[in-house]
PDB file of C-alpha atoms in Angstrom:
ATOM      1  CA  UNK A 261     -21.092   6.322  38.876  1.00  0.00           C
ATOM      2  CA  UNK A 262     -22.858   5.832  35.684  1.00  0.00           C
ATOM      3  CA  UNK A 263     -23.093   8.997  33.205  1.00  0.00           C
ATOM      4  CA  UNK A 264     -25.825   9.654  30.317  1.00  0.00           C
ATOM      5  CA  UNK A 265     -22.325   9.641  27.799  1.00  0.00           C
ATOM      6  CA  UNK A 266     -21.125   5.639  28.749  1.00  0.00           C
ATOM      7  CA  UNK A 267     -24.890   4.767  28.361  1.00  0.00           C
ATOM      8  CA  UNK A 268     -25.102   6.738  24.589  1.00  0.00           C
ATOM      9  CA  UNK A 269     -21.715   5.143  23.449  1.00  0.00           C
ATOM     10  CA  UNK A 270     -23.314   1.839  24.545  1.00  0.00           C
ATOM     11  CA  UNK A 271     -26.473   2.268  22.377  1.00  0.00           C
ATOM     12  CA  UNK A 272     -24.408   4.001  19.724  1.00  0.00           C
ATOM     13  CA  UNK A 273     -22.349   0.991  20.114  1.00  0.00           C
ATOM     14  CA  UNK A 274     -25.429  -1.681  19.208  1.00  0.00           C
ATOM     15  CA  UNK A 275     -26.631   0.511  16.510  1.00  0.00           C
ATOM     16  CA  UNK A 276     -23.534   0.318  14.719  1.00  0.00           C
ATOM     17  CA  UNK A 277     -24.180  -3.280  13.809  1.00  0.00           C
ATOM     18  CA  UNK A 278     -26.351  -3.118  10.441  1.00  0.00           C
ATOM     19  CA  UNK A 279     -28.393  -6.366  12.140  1.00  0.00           C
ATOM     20  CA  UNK A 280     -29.396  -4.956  14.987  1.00  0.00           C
ATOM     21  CA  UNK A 281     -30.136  -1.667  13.409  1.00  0.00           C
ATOM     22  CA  UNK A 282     -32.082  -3.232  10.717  1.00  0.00           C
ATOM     23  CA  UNK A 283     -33.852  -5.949  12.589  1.00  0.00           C
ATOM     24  CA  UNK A 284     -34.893  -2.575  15.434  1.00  0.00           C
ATOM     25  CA  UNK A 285     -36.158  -0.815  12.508  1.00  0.00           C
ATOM     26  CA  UNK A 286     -38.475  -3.602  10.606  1.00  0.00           C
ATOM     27  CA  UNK A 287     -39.250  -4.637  14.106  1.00  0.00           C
ATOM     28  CA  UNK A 288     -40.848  -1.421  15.052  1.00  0.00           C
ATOM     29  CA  UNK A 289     -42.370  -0.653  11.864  1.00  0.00           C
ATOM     30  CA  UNK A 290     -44.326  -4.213  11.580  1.00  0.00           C
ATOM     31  CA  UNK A 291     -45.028  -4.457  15.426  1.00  0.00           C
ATOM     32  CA  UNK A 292     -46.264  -0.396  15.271  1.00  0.00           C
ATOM     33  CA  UNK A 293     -48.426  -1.200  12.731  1.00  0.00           C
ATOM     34  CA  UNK A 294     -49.929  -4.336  14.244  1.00  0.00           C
ATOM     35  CA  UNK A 295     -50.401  -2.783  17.694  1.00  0.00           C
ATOM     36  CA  UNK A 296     -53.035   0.061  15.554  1.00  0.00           C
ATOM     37  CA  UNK A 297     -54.885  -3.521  14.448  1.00  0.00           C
ATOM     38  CA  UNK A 298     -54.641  -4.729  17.715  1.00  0.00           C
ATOM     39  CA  UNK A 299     -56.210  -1.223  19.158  1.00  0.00           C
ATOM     40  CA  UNK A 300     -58.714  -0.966  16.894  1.00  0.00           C
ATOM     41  CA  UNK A 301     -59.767  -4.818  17.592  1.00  0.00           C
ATOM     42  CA  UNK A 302     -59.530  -4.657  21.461  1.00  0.00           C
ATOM     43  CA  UNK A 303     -60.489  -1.430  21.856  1.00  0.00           C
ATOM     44  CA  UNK A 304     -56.993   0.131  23.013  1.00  0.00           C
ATOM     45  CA  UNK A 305     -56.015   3.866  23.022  1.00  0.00           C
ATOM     46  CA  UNK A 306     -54.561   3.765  19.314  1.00  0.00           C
ATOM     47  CA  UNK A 307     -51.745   6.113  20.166  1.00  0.00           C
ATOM     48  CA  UNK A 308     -50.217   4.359  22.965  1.00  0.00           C
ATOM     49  CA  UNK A 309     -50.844   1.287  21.198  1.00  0.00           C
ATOM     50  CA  UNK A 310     -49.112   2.173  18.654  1.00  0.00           C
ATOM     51  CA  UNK A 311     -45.868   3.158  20.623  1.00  0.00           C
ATOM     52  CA  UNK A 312     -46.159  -0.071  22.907  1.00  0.00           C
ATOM     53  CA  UNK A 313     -45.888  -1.910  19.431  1.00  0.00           C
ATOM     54  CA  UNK A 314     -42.837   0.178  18.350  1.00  0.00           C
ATOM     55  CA  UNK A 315     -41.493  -0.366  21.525  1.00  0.00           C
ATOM     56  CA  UNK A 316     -41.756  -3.952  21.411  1.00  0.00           C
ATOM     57  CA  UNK A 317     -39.934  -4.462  18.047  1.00  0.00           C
ATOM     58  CA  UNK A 318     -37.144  -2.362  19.827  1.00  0.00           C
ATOM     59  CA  UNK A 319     -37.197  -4.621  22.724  1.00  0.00           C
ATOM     60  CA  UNK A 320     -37.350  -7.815  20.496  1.00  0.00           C
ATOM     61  CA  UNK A 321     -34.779  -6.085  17.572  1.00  0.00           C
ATOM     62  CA  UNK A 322     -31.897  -5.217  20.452  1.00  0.00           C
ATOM     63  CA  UNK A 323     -32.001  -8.859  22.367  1.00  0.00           C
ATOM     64  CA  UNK A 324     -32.561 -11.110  19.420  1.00  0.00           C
ATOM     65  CA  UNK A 325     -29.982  -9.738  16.517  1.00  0.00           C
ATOM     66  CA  UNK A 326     -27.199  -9.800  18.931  1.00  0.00           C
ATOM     67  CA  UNK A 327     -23.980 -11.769  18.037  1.00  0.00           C
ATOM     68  CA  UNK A 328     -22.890 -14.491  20.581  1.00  0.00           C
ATOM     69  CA  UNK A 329     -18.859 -14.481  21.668  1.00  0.00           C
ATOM     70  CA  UNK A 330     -17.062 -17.648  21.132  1.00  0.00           C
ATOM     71  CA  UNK A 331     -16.614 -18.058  25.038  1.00  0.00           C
ATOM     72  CA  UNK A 332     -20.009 -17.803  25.464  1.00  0.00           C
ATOM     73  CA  UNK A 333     -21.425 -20.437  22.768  1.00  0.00           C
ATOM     74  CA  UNK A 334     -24.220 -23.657  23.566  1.00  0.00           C
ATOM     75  CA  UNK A 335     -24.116 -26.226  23.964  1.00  0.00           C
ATOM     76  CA  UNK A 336     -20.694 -25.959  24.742  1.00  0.00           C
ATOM     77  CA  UNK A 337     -20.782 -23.953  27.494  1.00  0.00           C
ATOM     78  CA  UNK A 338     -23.493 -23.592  30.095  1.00  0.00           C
ATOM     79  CA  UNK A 339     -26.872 -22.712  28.780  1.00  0.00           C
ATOM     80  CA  UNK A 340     -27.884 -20.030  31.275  1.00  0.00           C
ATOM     81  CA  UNK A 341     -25.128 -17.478  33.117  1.00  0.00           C
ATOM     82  CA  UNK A 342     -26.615 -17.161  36.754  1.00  0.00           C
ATOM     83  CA  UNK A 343     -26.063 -13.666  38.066  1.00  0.00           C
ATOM     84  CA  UNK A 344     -28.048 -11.742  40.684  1.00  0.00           C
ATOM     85  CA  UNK A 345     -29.305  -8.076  40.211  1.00  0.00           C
ATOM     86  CA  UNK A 346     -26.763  -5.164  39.686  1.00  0.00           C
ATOM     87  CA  UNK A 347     -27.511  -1.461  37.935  1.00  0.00           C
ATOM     88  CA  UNK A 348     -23.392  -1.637  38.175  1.00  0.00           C
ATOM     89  CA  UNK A 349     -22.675  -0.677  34.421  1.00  0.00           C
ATOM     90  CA  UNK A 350     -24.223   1.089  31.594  1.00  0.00           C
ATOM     91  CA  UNK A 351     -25.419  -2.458  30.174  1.00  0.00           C
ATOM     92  CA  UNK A 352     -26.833  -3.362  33.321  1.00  0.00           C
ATOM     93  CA  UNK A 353     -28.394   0.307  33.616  1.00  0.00           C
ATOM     94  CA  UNK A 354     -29.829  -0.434  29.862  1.00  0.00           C
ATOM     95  CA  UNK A 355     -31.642  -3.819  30.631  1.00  0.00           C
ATOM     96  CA  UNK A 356     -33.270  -2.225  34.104  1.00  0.00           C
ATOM     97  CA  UNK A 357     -34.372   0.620  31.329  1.00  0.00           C
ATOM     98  CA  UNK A 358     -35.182  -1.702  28.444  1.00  0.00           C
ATOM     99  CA  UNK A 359     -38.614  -2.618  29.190  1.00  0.00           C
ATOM    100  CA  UNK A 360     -39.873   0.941  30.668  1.00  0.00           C
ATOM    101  CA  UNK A 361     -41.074   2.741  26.808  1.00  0.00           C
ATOM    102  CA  UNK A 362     -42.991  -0.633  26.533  1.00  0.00           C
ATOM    103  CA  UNK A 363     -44.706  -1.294  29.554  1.00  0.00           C
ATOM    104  CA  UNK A 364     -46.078   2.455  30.123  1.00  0.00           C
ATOM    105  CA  UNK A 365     -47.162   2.567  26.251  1.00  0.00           C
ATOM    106  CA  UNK A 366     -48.637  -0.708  26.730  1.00  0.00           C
ATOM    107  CA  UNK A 367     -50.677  -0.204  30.299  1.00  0.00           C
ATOM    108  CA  UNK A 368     -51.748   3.684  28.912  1.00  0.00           C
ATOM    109  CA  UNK A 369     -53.173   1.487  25.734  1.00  0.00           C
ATOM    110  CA  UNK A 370     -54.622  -1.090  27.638  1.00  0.00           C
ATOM    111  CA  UNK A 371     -55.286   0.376  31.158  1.00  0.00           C
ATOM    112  CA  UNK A 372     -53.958  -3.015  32.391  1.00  0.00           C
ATOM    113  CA  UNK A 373     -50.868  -2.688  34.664  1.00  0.00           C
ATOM    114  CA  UNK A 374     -50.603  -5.881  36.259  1.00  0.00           C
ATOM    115  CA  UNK A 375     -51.382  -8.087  33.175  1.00  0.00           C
ATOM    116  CA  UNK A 376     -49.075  -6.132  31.190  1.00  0.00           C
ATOM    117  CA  UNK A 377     -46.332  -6.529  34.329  1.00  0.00           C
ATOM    118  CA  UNK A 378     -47.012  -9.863  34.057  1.00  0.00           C
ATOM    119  CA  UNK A 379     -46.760 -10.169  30.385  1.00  0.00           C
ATOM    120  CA  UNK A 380     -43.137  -8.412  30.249  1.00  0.00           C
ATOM    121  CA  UNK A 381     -41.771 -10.250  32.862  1.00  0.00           C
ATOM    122  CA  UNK A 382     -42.920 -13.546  30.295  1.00  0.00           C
ATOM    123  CA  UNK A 383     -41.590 -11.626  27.652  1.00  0.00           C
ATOM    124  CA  UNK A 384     -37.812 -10.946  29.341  1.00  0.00           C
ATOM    125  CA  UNK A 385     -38.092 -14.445  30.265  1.00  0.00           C
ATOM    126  CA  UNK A 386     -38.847 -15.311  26.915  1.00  0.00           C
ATOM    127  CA  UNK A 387     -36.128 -14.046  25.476  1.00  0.00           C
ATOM    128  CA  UNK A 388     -33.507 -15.054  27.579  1.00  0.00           C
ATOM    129  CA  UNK A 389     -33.951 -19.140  27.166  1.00  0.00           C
ATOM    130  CA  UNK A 390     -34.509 -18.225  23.429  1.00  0.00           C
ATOM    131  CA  UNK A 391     -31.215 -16.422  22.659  1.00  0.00           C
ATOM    132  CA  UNK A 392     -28.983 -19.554  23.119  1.00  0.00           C
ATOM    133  CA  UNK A 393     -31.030 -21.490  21.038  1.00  0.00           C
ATOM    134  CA  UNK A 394     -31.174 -19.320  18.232  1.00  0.00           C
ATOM    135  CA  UNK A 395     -27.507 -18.336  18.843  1.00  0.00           C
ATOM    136  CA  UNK A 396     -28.486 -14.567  18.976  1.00  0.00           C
ATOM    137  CA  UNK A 397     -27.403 -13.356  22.147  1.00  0.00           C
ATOM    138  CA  UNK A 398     -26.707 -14.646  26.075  1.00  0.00           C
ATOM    139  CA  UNK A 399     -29.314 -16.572  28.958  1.00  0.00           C
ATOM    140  CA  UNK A 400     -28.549 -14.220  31.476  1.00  0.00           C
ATOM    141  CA  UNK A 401     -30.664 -14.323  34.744  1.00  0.00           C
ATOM    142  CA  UNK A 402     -28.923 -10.914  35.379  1.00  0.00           C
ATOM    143  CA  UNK A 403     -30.522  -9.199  32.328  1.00  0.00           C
ATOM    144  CA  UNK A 404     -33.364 -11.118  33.045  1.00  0.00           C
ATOM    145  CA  UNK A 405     -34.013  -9.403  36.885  1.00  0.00           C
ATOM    146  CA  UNK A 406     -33.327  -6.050  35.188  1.00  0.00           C
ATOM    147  CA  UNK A 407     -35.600  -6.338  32.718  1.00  0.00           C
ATOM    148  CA  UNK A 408     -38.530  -7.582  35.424  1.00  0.00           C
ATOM    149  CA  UNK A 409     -37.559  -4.799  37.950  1.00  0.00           C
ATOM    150  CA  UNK A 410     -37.680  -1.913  35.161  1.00  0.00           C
ATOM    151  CA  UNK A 411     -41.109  -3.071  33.863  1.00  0.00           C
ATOM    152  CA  UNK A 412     -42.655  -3.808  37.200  1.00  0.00           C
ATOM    153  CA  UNK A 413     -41.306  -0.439  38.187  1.00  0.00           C
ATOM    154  CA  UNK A 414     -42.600   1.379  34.909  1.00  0.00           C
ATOM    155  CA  UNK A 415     -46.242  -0.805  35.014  1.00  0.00           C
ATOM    156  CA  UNK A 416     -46.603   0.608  38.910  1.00  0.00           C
ATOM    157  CA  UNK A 417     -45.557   4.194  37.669  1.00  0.00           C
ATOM    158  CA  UNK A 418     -48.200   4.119  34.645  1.00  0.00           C
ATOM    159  CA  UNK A 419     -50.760   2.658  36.766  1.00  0.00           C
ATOM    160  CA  UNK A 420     -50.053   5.915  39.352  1.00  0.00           C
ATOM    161  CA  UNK A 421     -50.412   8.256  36.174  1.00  0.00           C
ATOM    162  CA  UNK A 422     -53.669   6.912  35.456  1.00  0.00           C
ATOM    163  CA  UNK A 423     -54.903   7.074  38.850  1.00  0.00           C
ATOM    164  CA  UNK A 424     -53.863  10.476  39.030  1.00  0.00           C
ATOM    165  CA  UNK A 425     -55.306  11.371  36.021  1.00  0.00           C
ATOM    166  CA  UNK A 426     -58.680  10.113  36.435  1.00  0.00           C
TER     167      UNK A 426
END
Protein backbone atom coordinates (compact mmCIF):
# COMPACT_ATOMS: atom_id res chain seq x y z
CA UNK A 1 0.00 0.00 0.00
CA UNK A 2 0.94 3.43 -0.94
CA UNK A 3 1.81 5.99 2.05
CA UNK A 4 1.63 10.01 1.96
CA UNK A 5 5.83 9.65 2.86
CA UNK A 6 6.84 7.47 -0.69
CA UNK A 7 4.55 10.02 -2.52
CA UNK A 8 6.52 13.32 -0.68
CA UNK A 9 10.04 11.72 -1.33
CA UNK A 10 8.79 11.34 -4.94
CA UNK A 11 7.87 15.06 -5.35
CA UNK A 12 10.79 16.03 -3.15
CA UNK A 13 12.60 13.89 -5.51
CA UNK A 14 11.50 16.07 -8.90
CA UNK A 15 12.00 19.24 -7.10
CA UNK A 16 15.46 18.56 -6.48
CA UNK A 17 16.30 19.02 -10.13
CA UNK A 18 16.94 22.96 -10.54
CA UNK A 19 14.97 22.43 -14.21
CA UNK A 20 12.08 21.19 -13.11
CA UNK A 21 11.96 23.42 -10.13
CA UNK A 22 12.65 26.41 -12.15
CA UNK A 23 10.65 25.67 -15.23
CA UNK A 24 7.36 24.80 -12.24
CA UNK A 25 8.05 28.11 -10.88
CA UNK A 26 8.18 30.53 -14.18
CA UNK A 27 5.50 28.23 -15.38
CA UNK A 28 3.09 29.11 -12.69
CA UNK A 29 3.96 32.60 -12.35
CA UNK A 30 3.43 33.44 -16.30
CA UNK A 31 0.41 30.98 -16.71
CA UNK A 32 -1.16 32.60 -13.12
CA UNK A 33 -0.88 35.74 -14.46
CA UNK A 34 -2.36 35.02 -17.88
CA UNK A 35 -5.29 33.02 -16.50
CA UNK A 36 -6.32 36.81 -14.44
CA UNK A 37 -6.23 38.19 -18.39
CA UNK A 38 -7.99 35.38 -19.48
CA UNK A 39 -10.76 35.93 -16.51
CA UNK A 40 -11.11 39.27 -16.92
CA UNK A 41 -11.59 38.75 -20.91
CA UNK A 42 -14.02 35.73 -20.68
CA UNK A 43 -15.60 36.62 -17.82
CA UNK A 44 -14.15 33.79 -15.40
CA UNK A 45 -14.18 33.81 -11.54
CA UNK A 46 -10.64 35.63 -11.26
CA UNK A 47 -9.63 33.60 -8.26
CA UNK A 48 -10.05 30.22 -9.54
CA UNK A 49 -8.73 31.40 -12.68
CA UNK A 50 -5.96 32.35 -11.37
CA UNK A 51 -5.12 28.97 -9.57
CA UNK A 52 -6.23 26.88 -12.76
CA UNK A 53 -3.36 28.98 -14.47
CA UNK A 54 -0.85 28.20 -11.66
CA UNK A 55 -1.88 24.87 -11.83
CA UNK A 56 -1.30 24.50 -15.36
CA UNK A 57 2.35 25.75 -15.38
CA UNK A 58 2.77 23.00 -12.62
CA UNK A 59 1.24 20.47 -14.81
CA UNK A 60 3.24 21.68 -17.93
CA UNK A 61 6.70 22.52 -15.60
CA UNK A 62 6.69 18.67 -14.00
CA UNK A 63 6.05 16.67 -17.54
CA UNK A 64 8.04 18.83 -19.86
CA UNK A 65 11.57 19.59 -17.87
CA UNK A 66 11.98 15.99 -17.20
CA UNK A 67 15.28 14.25 -18.26
CA UNK A 68 14.91 11.17 -20.60
CA UNK A 69 17.09 7.78 -19.53
CA UNK A 70 19.36 6.47 -22.12
CA UNK A 71 17.16 3.19 -22.39
CA UNK A 72 14.38 5.09 -23.03
CA UNK A 73 15.66 7.56 -25.95
CA UNK A 74 13.74 8.19 -29.78
CA UNK A 75 14.05 7.37 -32.24
CA UNK A 76 15.95 4.64 -31.08
CA UNK A 77 13.67 3.00 -29.16
CA UNK A 78 9.91 2.85 -29.52
CA UNK A 79 8.18 6.16 -29.56
CA UNK A 80 5.27 5.41 -27.23
CA UNK A 81 5.54 2.72 -24.04
CA UNK A 82 1.98 1.01 -24.11
CA UNK A 83 0.83 0.29 -20.59
CA UNK A 84 -2.71 -0.06 -19.25
CA UNK A 85 -4.02 1.74 -16.04
CA UNK A 86 -2.40 1.02 -12.57
CA UNK A 87 -2.49 3.46 -9.19
CA UNK A 88 0.35 0.60 -8.29
CA UNK A 89 3.18 3.12 -7.18
CA UNK A 90 3.60 6.53 -5.88
CA UNK A 91 4.37 7.74 -9.62
CA UNK A 92 1.43 6.13 -10.86
CA UNK A 93 -0.60 7.56 -7.73
CA UNK A 94 1.00 11.15 -8.82
CA UNK A 95 -0.16 11.15 -12.56
CA UNK A 96 -3.95 9.88 -11.44
CA UNK A 97 -3.46 13.15 -8.99
CA UNK A 98 -1.67 15.42 -11.45
CA UNK A 99 -4.47 16.90 -13.23
CA UNK A 100 -7.05 17.23 -10.12
CA UNK A 101 -5.70 21.20 -8.71
CA UNK A 102 -6.24 22.04 -12.47
CA UNK A 103 -9.36 20.77 -13.55
CA UNK A 104 -11.45 21.88 -10.28
CA UNK A 105 -9.68 25.49 -10.47
CA UNK A 106 -10.43 25.50 -14.01
CA UNK A 107 -14.37 24.23 -14.05
CA UNK A 108 -14.98 26.64 -10.58
CA UNK A 109 -13.47 29.54 -13.08
CA UNK A 110 -15.28 28.60 -15.95
CA UNK A 111 -18.38 26.65 -14.70
CA UNK A 112 -17.59 24.28 -17.62
CA UNK A 113 -16.93 20.66 -16.49
CA UNK A 114 -17.18 18.74 -19.50
CA UNK A 115 -15.26 21.16 -21.84
CA UNK A 116 -12.66 21.50 -19.35
CA UNK A 117 -12.69 17.33 -19.01
CA UNK A 118 -12.35 17.38 -22.41
CA UNK A 119 -9.67 19.91 -22.65
CA UNK A 120 -7.31 18.00 -20.00
CA UNK A 121 -7.70 14.85 -21.42
CA UNK A 122 -6.19 16.92 -24.90
CA UNK A 123 -3.84 18.38 -22.71
CA UNK A 124 -2.37 14.82 -21.06
CA UNK A 125 -2.51 13.69 -24.51
CA UNK A 126 -0.66 16.53 -25.55
CA UNK A 127 2.02 16.08 -23.62
CA UNK A 128 2.70 12.65 -23.90
CA UNK A 129 3.45 12.53 -27.96
CA UNK A 130 5.35 15.84 -27.23
CA UNK A 131 7.89 14.62 -24.63
CA UNK A 132 9.81 12.29 -27.07
CA UNK A 133 10.09 14.82 -29.48
CA UNK A 134 11.43 17.39 -27.43
CA UNK A 135 13.48 14.76 -25.52
CA UNK A 136 11.95 15.94 -22.14
CA UNK A 137 10.39 13.09 -20.68
CA UNK A 138 8.53 9.49 -21.73
CA UNK A 139 5.11 8.67 -24.27
CA UNK A 140 3.53 6.71 -21.79
CA UNK A 141 -0.15 5.61 -22.44
CA UNK A 142 0.02 4.61 -18.69
CA UNK A 143 0.56 8.22 -17.46
CA UNK A 144 -1.59 9.17 -20.05
CA UNK A 145 -4.94 7.02 -18.56
CA UNK A 146 -3.97 8.43 -15.15
CA UNK A 147 -3.91 11.68 -16.03
CA UNK A 148 -7.59 11.32 -17.99
CA UNK A 149 -9.10 9.30 -15.04
CA UNK A 150 -7.90 11.97 -12.29
CA UNK A 151 -9.28 14.93 -14.31
CA UNK A 152 -12.47 13.30 -15.42
CA UNK A 153 -12.81 12.29 -11.81
CA UNK A 154 -11.92 15.89 -10.40
CA UNK A 155 -14.19 17.76 -13.46
CA UNK A 156 -17.32 15.33 -12.19
CA UNK A 157 -16.43 16.22 -8.45
CA UNK A 158 -16.31 20.16 -9.22
CA UNK A 159 -19.29 19.96 -11.30
CA UNK A 160 -21.13 18.14 -7.97
CA UNK A 161 -19.73 21.16 -5.81
CA UNK A 162 -21.34 23.55 -7.96
CA UNK A 163 -24.52 21.83 -8.12
CA UNK A 164 -24.55 21.63 -4.56
CA UNK A 165 -23.76 24.96 -4.08
CA UNK A 166 -26.23 26.59 -6.18
Amino acid sequence: MLNAWSVLGEIGRALGNPLIAGGLLAGAVVLGLGARFAARRFGWRPVPAVFAGIFLGVVLGVTLSRTVPAWAQWPEHEFCHVTGFSLNGSGELLNALLFVPLVWCAVLATRRPLAVAVSAVALSASIEVVQPLIGRGLCETQDFLNNSAGAVVAAALAAGFLAVRR
